[in-house]
Amino acid sequence: MNVADTERAATRLSEAGYHLAETEDAADVVIFNTCSVRARAEQKVFTRIGEVRSYRKGREPLIGVMGCVAQLEGATIFDHAPSVNMVIGTRATDRLPALIERAMGGERRTLDLGERDAEDNWNVSTVERHSPYVAFVPIIEGCNKFCTYCIVPYSRGRERSRRVYEIVREVKRLRDEGYREVHLIGQNVNSYRPKSLEGLEDYQGATPFSRLLRAVAATGMERIKFTTSFPRDFHTDIVAAMEEHWNLCDWVHLPVQSGSDRILRAMRRGHKVSDYLRRVEAIKNAGRRIALTTDIIVGFPGETEEDFEDTMRLVEACQYDSAYIFKYSTRPGTPASKLSDDVTGAEKTARFLALERLQREIQRGIYANYVGREVSVLVEGESAKSAEDMTGHSSCHKVVNFKGNKELAGKVVRVRILEAKTNSLYGEMVTGAKAHTA
Ligand code: SAH
Ligand code: SF4
C-alpha cells in the first residue's frame, strides 16, 4: 500500500514539473512516506529525518512527512522534528504539489490532514511505477473494522471502494502497456463495496469482490493477485472464481492473527477459529493447489500460554506457505491500548521464536514438495545474489531463482524446481512447455 502511495505521489509531482533526484544528496525536497502499524516503524522516520539533517547541514532540503504517521501525529511532528516543513496526511497525496509550493513560498509549517478532493485522481504514470511488469492497483482504501489493536482505521479513515469501470479500465491499460501482473490491493480487498455495481452486470458472484475478480480476469491480464483478504468477509465464491480463471493466481493471504477464540474476541476480529478453518478448507479443497499465507500477532494483552498453544495448533493445522509473525505493539488511541500490555517482552520473544521455528519447519516441508515440479514464473530481473541468476515470483507468490539472462526480464517462463531454500526456490528454465499448468 505504501509503495502504491509513493507511486501516486511521484506521479502528482512529475505532472507538476518535478523530477526524482539522482541521489538523496541532490534533492531540493525530501519526502518520507511513513507507516505507523507498529511502534518501530513509526520511530524509524525520526531517525531518518535526523540523518538527512546532519549530512545536509547548511544546505538543508525541504522536508515533508506523508502517510500514516503524518495523519496521526499532525502538527506535533513540527515540535518533535523542527526541521520538518510539511506534514501531508493520508488523503492529501494529490495536493502535494500545492503544499510544496506553499512551503517553498516561505510558509513555516505546511499541514494538510484533510479529506480527499471530490474526484480522486488515482492515475499513476508508467514511469513512476516500481516495476515495468508488475503493477499495484488499489481497489479499496481505509478500514471500518476497528480490530482493537490496530491503528489503520484512524490513520486511513473509512473504507472507500473505487469505481468498477475505473479499475477495469486501469487493468486494461496496464495490459496494453505490457504489464504481465497486477495486484489488486487494499486493507481488505474482499470488503470491496462500490456505490454502484454498474459494470459487473455480466459477472455473477456472491459478493461484489468475487464479481470484480471475474471482471478483472476477463480483461485478459496475464496474472492477477490480490491482497489482503479479511477472513470474516472471505466468501468461498472467491475460490470458485479462482478455479474458473487461470489468470487469478493461486495464492490467498488470509491473516488469522490468533488461534484462540478468546483472543480473537478480544481483538474483535469478527471470526472464530472454526469459521476461519472452514474458509481454509475451501481453499485447500480447490481444484488446483492454492498457496495460503497469513499474519499472526503474539503477545496480545491477556494472551496466556494456553492461548498461544492454540495458535501453534492452528498454524500446524493450516500448513501455511509463509507467515508474517509480529509481536504485539501498543498503538496509542486504539481500544487495546487501554488494556495492560501484560505479556512481558521476554515472553513475546519466546513465543515469536517458537512460532517462527514451527513455521520454518512447516515451510521446509511445503517448499521441499516443489522439488521436481514446474512452476510458472514472471521474471522480474537479475537476482541480487548472483549475476548469472534471474529472479521472479511464481503464480503462487514464491520467490524463484534460476540460471538465465537479462533478456528474459518481463517474460513468464516455466521453471523446474531443483532445490528448496527457506524462503525461495531454485530451479532451471524449461522451454517449450505450456504456460499455464500448476
Ligand atoms: N487489514 C489486514 C491487515 C493490515 S495491518 C487484516 O486485517 O488482516 C498488517 C498486519 O500488521 C496485521 O495483519 C497484523 O498482523 C499486524 N498488526 C497490526 N497492528 C498491530 C499491532 N498493534 N501490533 C502488532 N502487529 C500489528
Ligand atoms: Fe487493522 Fe483490522 Fe482493519 Fe486489518 S481489518 S486494517 S487489522 S482494523
mmCIF file with all atom_site columns, N, CA, C and O in Angstrom, residues 377-414:
data_model
loop_
_atom_site.group_PDB
_atom_site.id
_atom_site.type_symbol
_atom_site.label_atom_id
_atom_site.label_alt_id
_atom_site.label_comp_id
_atom_site.label_asym_id
_atom_site.label_entity_id
_atom_site.label_seq_id
_atom_site.pdbx_PDB_ins_code
_atom_site.Cartn_x
_atom_site.Cartn_y
_atom_site.Cartn_z
_atom_site.occupancy
_atom_site.B_iso_or_equiv
_atom_site.pdbx_formal_charge
_atom_site.auth_seq_id
_atom_site.auth_comp_id
_atom_site.auth_asym_id
_atom_site.auth_atom_id
_atom_site.pdbx_PDB_model_num
ATOM 1   N N  . VAL A 1 377 ? 6.793  -18.637 -13.737 1.00 0.00 ? 377 VAL A N  1
ATOM 2   C CA . VAL A 1 377 ? 7.472  -17.527 -13.049 1.00 0.00 ? 377 VAL A CA 1
ATOM 3   C C  . VAL A 1 377 ? 7.471  -16.283 -13.932 1.00 0.00 ? 377 VAL A C  1
ATOM 4   O O  . VAL A 1 377 ? 7.809  -16.359 -15.114 1.00 0.00 ? 377 VAL A O  1
ATOM 5   N N  . LEU A 1 378 ? 7.077  -15.163 -13.353 1.00 0.00 ? 378 LEU A N  1
ATOM 6   C CA . LEU A 1 378 ? 7.246  -13.887 -14.051 1.00 0.00 ? 378 LEU A CA 1
ATOM 7   C C  . LEU A 1 378 ? 8.642  -13.376 -13.694 1.00 0.00 ? 378 LEU A C  1
ATOM 8   O O  . LEU A 1 378 ? 8.936  -13.118 -12.518 1.00 0.00 ? 378 LEU A O  1
ATOM 9   N N  . VAL A 1 379 ? 9.496  -13.254 -14.709 1.00 0.00 ? 379 VAL A N  1
ATOM 10  C CA . VAL A 1 379 ? 10.892 -12.871 -14.464 1.00 0.00 ? 379 VAL A CA 1
ATOM 11  C C  . VAL A 1 379 ? 10.947 -11.360 -14.226 1.00 0.00 ? 379 VAL A C  1
ATOM 12  O O  . VAL A 1 379 ? 10.565 -10.571 -15.078 1.00 0.00 ? 379 VAL A O  1
ATOM 13  N N  . GLU A 1 380 ? 11.412 -10.990 -13.026 1.00 0.00 ? 380 GLU A N  1
ATOM 14  C CA . GLU A 1 380 ? 11.384 -9.564  -12.674 1.00 0.00 ? 380 GLU A CA 1
ATOM 15  C C  . GLU A 1 380 ? 12.744 -8.895  -12.825 1.00 0.00 ? 380 GLU A C  1
ATOM 16  O O  . GLU A 1 380 ? 12.837 -7.675  -12.885 1.00 0.00 ? 380 GLU A O  1
ATOM 17  N N  . GLY A 1 381 ? 13.834 -9.656  -12.886 1.00 0.00 ? 381 GLY A N  1
ATOM 18  C CA . GLY A 1 381 ? 15.149 -9.040  -13.063 1.00 0.00 ? 381 GLY A CA 1
ATOM 19  C C  . GLY A 1 381 ? 16.255 -9.960  -12.591 1.00 0.00 ? 381 GLY A C  1
ATOM 20  O O  . GLY A 1 381 ? 16.016 -11.141 -12.296 1.00 0.00 ? 381 GLY A O  1
ATOM 21  N N  . GLU A 1 382 ? 17.465 -9.391  -12.534 1.00 0.00 ? 382 GLU A N  1
ATOM 22  C CA . GLU A 1 382 ? 18.611 -10.177 -12.086 1.00 0.00 ? 382 GLU A CA 1
ATOM 23  C C  . GLU A 1 382 ? 18.514 -10.426 -10.589 1.00 0.00 ? 382 GLU A C  1
ATOM 24  O O  . GLU A 1 382 ? 18.064 -9.555  -9.847  1.00 0.00 ? 382 GLU A O  1
ATOM 25  N N  . SER A 1 383 ? 18.978 -11.578 -10.154 1.00 0.00 ? 383 SER A N  1
ATOM 26  C CA . SER A 1 383 ? 18.992 -11.865 -8.723  1.00 0.00 ? 383 SER A CA 1
ATOM 27  C C  . SER A 1 383 ? 20.060 -10.993 -8.057  1.00 0.00 ? 383 SER A C  1
ATOM 28  O O  . SER A 1 383 ? 21.121 -10.748 -8.638  1.00 0.00 ? 383 SER A O  1
ATOM 29  N N  . ALA A 1 384 ? 19.776 -10.516 -6.871  1.00 0.00 ? 384 ALA A N  1
ATOM 30  C CA . ALA A 1 384 ? 20.729 -9.648  -6.169  1.00 0.00 ? 384 ALA A CA 1
ATOM 31  C C  . ALA A 1 384 ? 21.978 -10.433 -5.779  1.00 0.00 ? 384 ALA A C  1
ATOM 32  O O  . ALA A 1 384 ? 23.062 -9.885  -5.664  1.00 0.00 ? 384 ALA A O  1
ATOM 33  N N  . LYS A 1 385 ? 21.802 -11.762 -5.604  1.00 0.00 ? 385 LYS A N  1
ATOM 34  C CA . LYS A 1 385 ? 22.905 -12.579 -5.089  1.00 0.00 ? 385 LYS A CA 1
ATOM 35  C C  . LYS A 1 385 ? 23.892 -13.019 -6.172  1.00 0.00 ? 385 LYS A C  1
ATOM 36  O O  . LYS A 1 385 ? 25.077 -13.134 -5.919  1.00 0.00 ? 385 LYS A O  1
ATOM 37  N N  . SER A 1 386 ? 23.390 -13.286 -7.384  1.00 0.00 ? 386 SER A N  1
ATOM 38  C CA . SER A 1 386 ? 24.287 -13.782 -8.426  1.00 0.00 ? 386 SER A CA 1
ATOM 39  C C  . SER A 1 386 ? 23.903 -13.189 -9.780  1.00 0.00 ? 386 SER A C  1
ATOM 40  O O  . SER A 1 386 ? 22.735 -13.230 -10.169 1.00 0.00 ? 386 SER A O  1
ATOM 41  N N  . ALA A 1 387 ? 24.899 -12.657 -10.504 1.00 0.00 ? 387 ALA A N  1
ATOM 42  C CA . ALA A 1 387 ? 24.650 -12.019 -11.796 1.00 0.00 ? 387 ALA A CA 1
ATOM 43  C C  . ALA A 1 387 ? 24.204 -13.043 -12.841 1.00 0.00 ? 387 ALA A C  1
ATOM 44  O O  . ALA A 1 387 ? 23.626 -12.700 -13.859 1.00 0.00 ? 387 ALA A O  1
ATOM 45  N N  . GLU A 1 388 ? 24.468 -14.325 -12.572 1.00 0.00 ? 388 GLU A N  1
ATOM 46  C CA . GLU A 1 388 ? 24.087 -15.353 -13.548 1.00 0.00 ? 388 GLU A CA 1
ATOM 47  C C  . GLU A 1 388 ? 22.635 -15.804 -13.379 1.00 0.00 ? 388 GLU A C  1
ATOM 48  O O  . GLU A 1 388 ? 22.096 -16.492 -14.222 1.00 0.00 ? 388 GLU A O  1
ATOM 49  N N  . ASP A 1 389 ? 22.056 -15.398 -12.270 1.00 0.00 ? 389 ASP A N  1
ATOM 50  C CA . ASP A 1 389 ? 20.690 -15.851 -11.984 1.00 0.00 ? 389 ASP A CA 1
ATOM 51  C C  . ASP A 1 389 ? 19.670 -14.750 -12.201 1.00 0.00 ? 389 ASP A C  1
ATOM 52  O O  . ASP A 1 389 ? 19.943 -13.578 -11.971 1.00 0.00 ? 389 ASP A O  1
ATOM 53  N N  . MET A 1 390 ? 18.498 -15.185 -12.640 1.00 0.00 ? 390 MET A N  1
ATOM 54  C CA . MET A 1 390 ? 17.370 -14.256 -12.738 1.00 0.00 ? 390 MET A CA 1
ATOM 55  C C  . MET A 1 390 ? 16.413 -14.601 -11.596 1.00 0.00 ? 390 MET A C  1
ATOM 56  O O  . MET A 1 390 ? 16.433 -15.714 -11.062 1.00 0.00 ? 390 MET A O  1
ATOM 57  N N  . THR A 1 391 ? 15.564 -13.625 -11.246 1.00 0.00 ? 391 THR A N  1
ATOM 58  C CA . THR A 1 391 ? 14.638 -13.860 -10.144 1.00 0.00 ? 391 THR A CA 1
ATOM 59  C C  . THR A 1 391 ? 13.243 -13.383 -10.510 1.00 0.00 ? 391 THR A C  1
ATOM 60  O O  . THR A 1 391 ? 13.088 -12.505 -11.363 1.00 0.00 ? 391 THR A O  1
ATOM 61  N N  . GLY A 1 392 ? 12.263 -13.988 -9.872  1.00 0.00 ? 392 GLY A N  1
ATOM 62  C CA . GLY A 1 392 ? 10.879 -13.570 -10.102 1.00 0.00 ? 392 GLY A CA 1
ATOM 63  C C  . GLY A 1 392 ? 9.980  -14.261 -9.101  1.00 0.00 ? 392 GLY A C  1
ATOM 64  O O  . GLY A 1 392 ? 10.464 -14.915 -8.172  1.00 0.00 ? 392 GLY A O  1
ATOM 65  N N  . HIS A 1 393 ? 8.676  -14.094 -9.287  1.00 0.00 ? 393 HIS A N  1
ATOM 66  C CA . HIS A 1 393 ? 7.725  -14.766 -8.403  1.00 0.00 ? 393 HIS A CA 1
ATOM 67  C C  . HIS A 1 393 ? 6.918  -15.790 -9.201  1.00 0.00 ? 393 HIS A C  1
ATOM 68  O O  . HIS A 1 393 ? 6.566  -15.547 -10.356 1.00 0.00 ? 393 HIS A O  1
ATOM 69  N N  . SER A 1 394 ? 6.606  -16.880 -8.546  1.00 0.00 ? 394 SER A N  1
ATOM 70  C CA . SER A 1 394 ? 5.720  -17.865 -9.155  1.00 0.00 ? 394 SER A CA 1
ATOM 71  C C  . SER A 1 394 ? 4.294  -17.347 -9.046  1.00 0.00 ? 394 SER A C  1
ATOM 72  O O  . SER A 1 394 ? 4.030  -16.380 -8.325  1.00 0.00 ? 394 SER A O  1
ATOM 73  N N  . SER A 1 395 ? 3.369  -18.002 -9.721  1.00 0.00 ? 395 SER A N  1
ATOM 74  C CA . SER A 1 395 ? 1.975  -17.587 -9.598  1.00 0.00 ? 395 SER A CA 1
ATOM 75  C C  . SER A 1 395 ? 1.491  -17.817 -8.160  1.00 0.00 ? 395 SER A C  1
ATOM 76  O O  . SER A 1 395 ? 0.597  -17.144 -7.686  1.00 0.00 ? 395 SER A O  1
ATOM 77  N N  . CYS A 1 396 ? 2.147  -18.748 -7.427  1.00 0.00 ? 396 CYS A N  1
ATOM 78  C CA . CYS A 1 396 ? 1.787  -18.970 -6.023  1.00 0.00 ? 396 CYS A CA 1
ATOM 79  C C  . CYS A 1 396 ? 2.597  -18.050 -5.101  1.00 0.00 ? 396 CYS A C  1
ATOM 80  O O  . CYS A 1 396 ? 2.670  -18.265 -3.900  1.00 0.00 ? 396 CYS A O  1
ATOM 81  N N  . HIS A 1 397 ? 3.191  -17.044 -5.688  1.00 0.00 ? 397 HIS A N  1
ATOM 82  C CA . HIS A 1 397 ? 3.885  -15.955 -4.991  1.00 0.00 ? 397 HIS A CA 1
ATOM 83  C C  . HIS A 1 397 ? 5.103  -16.372 -4.186  1.00 0.00 ? 397 HIS A C  1
ATOM 84  O O  . HIS A 1 397 ? 5.372  -15.826 -3.111  1.00 0.00 ? 397 HIS A O  1
ATOM 85  N N  . LYS A 1 398 ? 5.850  -17.331 -4.743  1.00 0.00 ? 398 LYS A N  1
ATOM 86  C CA . LYS A 1 398 ? 7.122  -17.679 -4.108  1.00 0.00 ? 398 LYS A CA 1
ATOM 87  C C  . LYS A 1 398 ? 8.254  -17.087 -4.926  1.00 0.00 ? 398 LYS A C  1
ATOM 88  O O  . LYS A 1 398 ? 8.144  -17.000 -6.151  1.00 0.00 ? 398 LYS A O  1
ATOM 89  N N  . VAL A 1 399 ? 9.319  -16.689 -4.235  1.00 0.00 ? 399 VAL A N  1
ATOM 90  C CA . VAL A 1 399 ? 10.490 -16.190 -4.945  1.00 0.00 ? 399 VAL A CA 1
ATOM 91  C C  . VAL A 1 399 ? 11.168 -17.385 -5.605  1.00 0.00 ? 399 VAL A C  1
ATOM 92  O O  . VAL A 1 399 ? 11.440 -18.388 -4.939  1.00 0.00 ? 399 VAL A O  1
ATOM 93  N N  . VAL A 1 400 ? 11.408 -17.276 -6.918  1.00 0.00 ? 400 VAL A N  1
ATOM 94  C CA . VAL A 1 400 ? 12.068 -18.366 -7.647  1.00 0.00 ? 400 VAL A CA 1
ATOM 95  C C  . VAL A 1 400 ? 13.285 -17.792 -8.374  1.00 0.00 ? 400 VAL A C  1
ATOM 96  O O  . VAL A 1 400 ? 13.170 -16.804 -9.104  1.00 0.00 ? 400 VAL A O  1
ATOM 97  N N  . ASN A 1 401 ? 14.442 -18.387 -8.167  1.00 0.00 ? 401 ASN A N  1
ATOM 98  C CA . ASN A 1 401 ? 15.668 -18.003 -8.867  1.00 0.00 ? 401 ASN A CA 1
ATOM 99  C C  . ASN A 1 401 ? 16.060 -19.116 -9.822  1.00 0.00 ? 401 ASN A C  1
ATOM 100 O O  . ASN A 1 401 ? 15.833 -20.299 -9.532  1.00 0.00 ? 401 ASN A O  1
ATOM 101 N N  . PHE A 1 402 ? 16.664 -18.749 -10.935 1.00 0.00 ? 402 PHE A N  1
ATOM 102 C CA . PHE A 1 402 ? 17.128 -19.762 -11.901 1.00 0.00 ? 402 PHE A CA 1
ATOM 103 C C  . PHE A 1 402 ? 18.180 -19.150 -12.814 1.00 0.00 ? 402 PHE A C  1
ATOM 104 O O  . PHE A 1 402 ? 18.270 -17.922 -12.939 1.00 0.00 ? 402 PHE A O  1
ATOM 105 N N  . LYS A 1 403 ? 18.979 -20.018 -13.428 1.00 0.00 ? 403 LYS A N  1
ATOM 106 C CA . LYS A 1 403 ? 20.009 -19.533 -14.350 1.00 0.00 ? 403 LYS A CA 1
ATOM 107 C C  . LYS A 1 403 ? 19.357 -18.947 -15.590 1.00 0.00 ? 403 LYS A C  1
ATOM 108 O O  . LYS A 1 403 ? 18.503 -19.569 -16.193 1.00 0.00 ? 403 LYS A O  1
ATOM 109 N N  . GLY A 1 404 ? 19.766 -17.743 -15.957 1.00 0.00 ? 404 GLY A N  1
ATOM 110 C CA . GLY A 1 404 ? 19.154 -17.138 -17.132 1.00 0.00 ? 404 GLY A CA 1
ATOM 111 C C  . GLY A 1 404 ? 19.776 -15.795 -17.411 1.00 0.00 ? 404 GLY A C  1
ATOM 112 O O  . GLY A 1 404 ? 20.617 -15.325 -16.649 1.00 0.00 ? 404 GLY A O  1
ATOM 113 N N  . ASN A 1 405 ? 19.354 -15.179 -18.533 1.00 0.00 ? 405 ASN A N  1
ATOM 114 C CA . ASN A 1 405 ? 19.941 -13.883 -18.875 1.00 0.00 ? 405 ASN A CA 1
ATOM 115 C C  . ASN A 1 405 ? 18.911 -12.759 -18.827 1.00 0.00 ? 405 ASN A C  1
ATOM 116 O O  . ASN A 1 405 ? 17.713 -13.005 -18.722 1.00 0.00 ? 405 ASN A O  1
ATOM 117 N N  . LYS A 1 406 ? 19.422 -11.535 -18.930 1.00 0.00 ? 406 LYS A N  1
ATOM 118 C CA . LYS A 1 406 ? 18.592 -10.340 -18.751 1.00 0.00 ? 406 LYS A CA 1
ATOM 119 C C  . LYS A 1 406 ? 17.447 -10.220 -19.757 1.00 0.00 ? 406 LYS A C  1
ATOM 120 O O  . LYS A 1 406 ? 16.449 -9.588  -19.468 1.00 0.00 ? 406 LYS A O  1
ATOM 121 N N  . GLU A 1 407 ? 17.632 -10.827 -20.938 1.00 0.00 ? 407 GLU A N  1
ATOM 122 C CA . GLU A 1 407 ? 16.582 -10.712 -21.967 1.00 0.00 ? 407 GLU A CA 1
ATOM 123 C C  . GLU A 1 407 ? 15.267 -11.350 -21.513 1.00 0.00 ? 407 GLU A C  1
ATOM 124 O O  . GLU A 1 407 ? 14.221 -11.095 -22.073 1.00 0.00 ? 407 GLU A O  1
ATOM 125 N N  . LEU A 1 408 ? 15.364 -12.185 -20.488 1.00 0.00 ? 408 LEU A N  1
ATOM 126 C CA . LEU A 1 408 ? 14.151 -12.879 -20.026 1.00 0.00 ? 408 LEU A CA 1
ATOM 127 C C  . LEU A 1 408 ? 13.265 -11.972 -19.161 1.00 0.00 ? 408 LEU A C  1
ATOM 128 O O  . LEU A 1 408 ? 12.109 -12.297 -18.902 1.00 0.00 ? 408 LEU A O  1
ATOM 129 N N  . ALA A 1 409 ? 13.799 -10.835 -18.725 1.00 0.00 ? 409 ALA A N  1
ATOM 130 C CA . ALA A 1 409 ? 13.036 -9.953  -17.834 1.00 0.00 ? 409 ALA A CA 1
ATOM 131 C C  . ALA A 1 409 ? 11.708 -9.575  -18.487 1.00 0.00 ? 409 ALA A C  1
ATOM 132 O O  . ALA A 1 409 ? 11.662 -9.223  -19.668 1.00 0.00 ? 409 ALA A O  1
ATOM 133 N N  . GLY A 1 410 ? 10.643 -9.690  -17.719 1.00 0.00 ? 410 GLY A N  1
ATOM 134 C CA . GLY A 1 410 ? 9.313  -9.333  -18.213 1.00 0.00 ? 410 GLY A CA 1
ATOM 135 C C  . GLY A 1 410 ? 8.585  -10.503 -18.864 1.00 0.00 ? 410 GLY A C  1
ATOM 136 O O  . GLY A 1 410 ? 7.430  -10.398 -19.239 1.00 0.00 ? 410 GLY A O  1
ATOM 137 N N  . LYS A 1 411 ? 9.272  -11.646 -19.002 1.00 0.00 ? 411 LYS A N  1
ATOM 138 C CA . LYS A 1 411 ? 8.621  -12.819 -19.610 1.00 0.00 ? 411 LYS A CA 1
ATOM 139 C C  . LYS A 1 411 ? 8.093  -13.753 -18.531 1.00 0.00 ? 411 LYS A C  1
ATOM 140 O O  . LYS A 1 411 ? 8.617  -13.785 -17.410 1.00 0.00 ? 411 LYS A O  1
ATOM 141 N N  . VAL A 1 412 ? 7.068  -14.507 -18.891 1.00 0.00 ? 412 VAL A N  1
ATOM 142 C CA . VAL A 1 412 ? 6.595  -15.554 -17.987 1.00 0.00 ? 412 VAL A CA 1
ATOM 143 C C  . VAL A 1 412 ? 7.183  -16.861 -18.496 1.00 0.00 ? 412 VAL A C  1
ATOM 144 O O  . VAL A 1 412 ? 6.990  -17.219 -19.652 1.00 0.00 ? 412 VAL A O  1
ATOM 145 N N  . VAL A 1 413 ? 7.953  -17.529 -17.656 1.00 0.00 ? 413 VAL A N  1
ATOM 146 C CA . VAL A 1 413 ? 8.632  -18.757 -18.090 1.00 0.00 ? 413 VAL A CA 1
ATOM 147 C C  . VAL A 1 413 ? 8.274  -19.916 -17.153 1.00 0.00 ? 413 VAL A C  1
ATOM 148 O O  . VAL A 1 413 ? 7.792  -19.697 -16.034 1.00 0.00 ? 413 VAL A O  1
ATOM 149 N N  . ARG A 1 414 ? 8.541  -21.122 -17.631 1.00 0.00 ? 414 ARG A N  1
ATOM 150 C CA . ARG A 1 414 ? 8.356  -22.312 -16.787 1.00 0.00 ? 414 ARG A CA 1
ATOM 151 C C  . ARG A 1 414 ? 9.694  -22.664 -16.155 1.00 0.00 ? 414 ARG A C  1
ATOM 152 O O  . ARG A 1 414 ? 10.721 -22.674 -16.835 1.00 0.00 ? 414 ARG A O  1
#
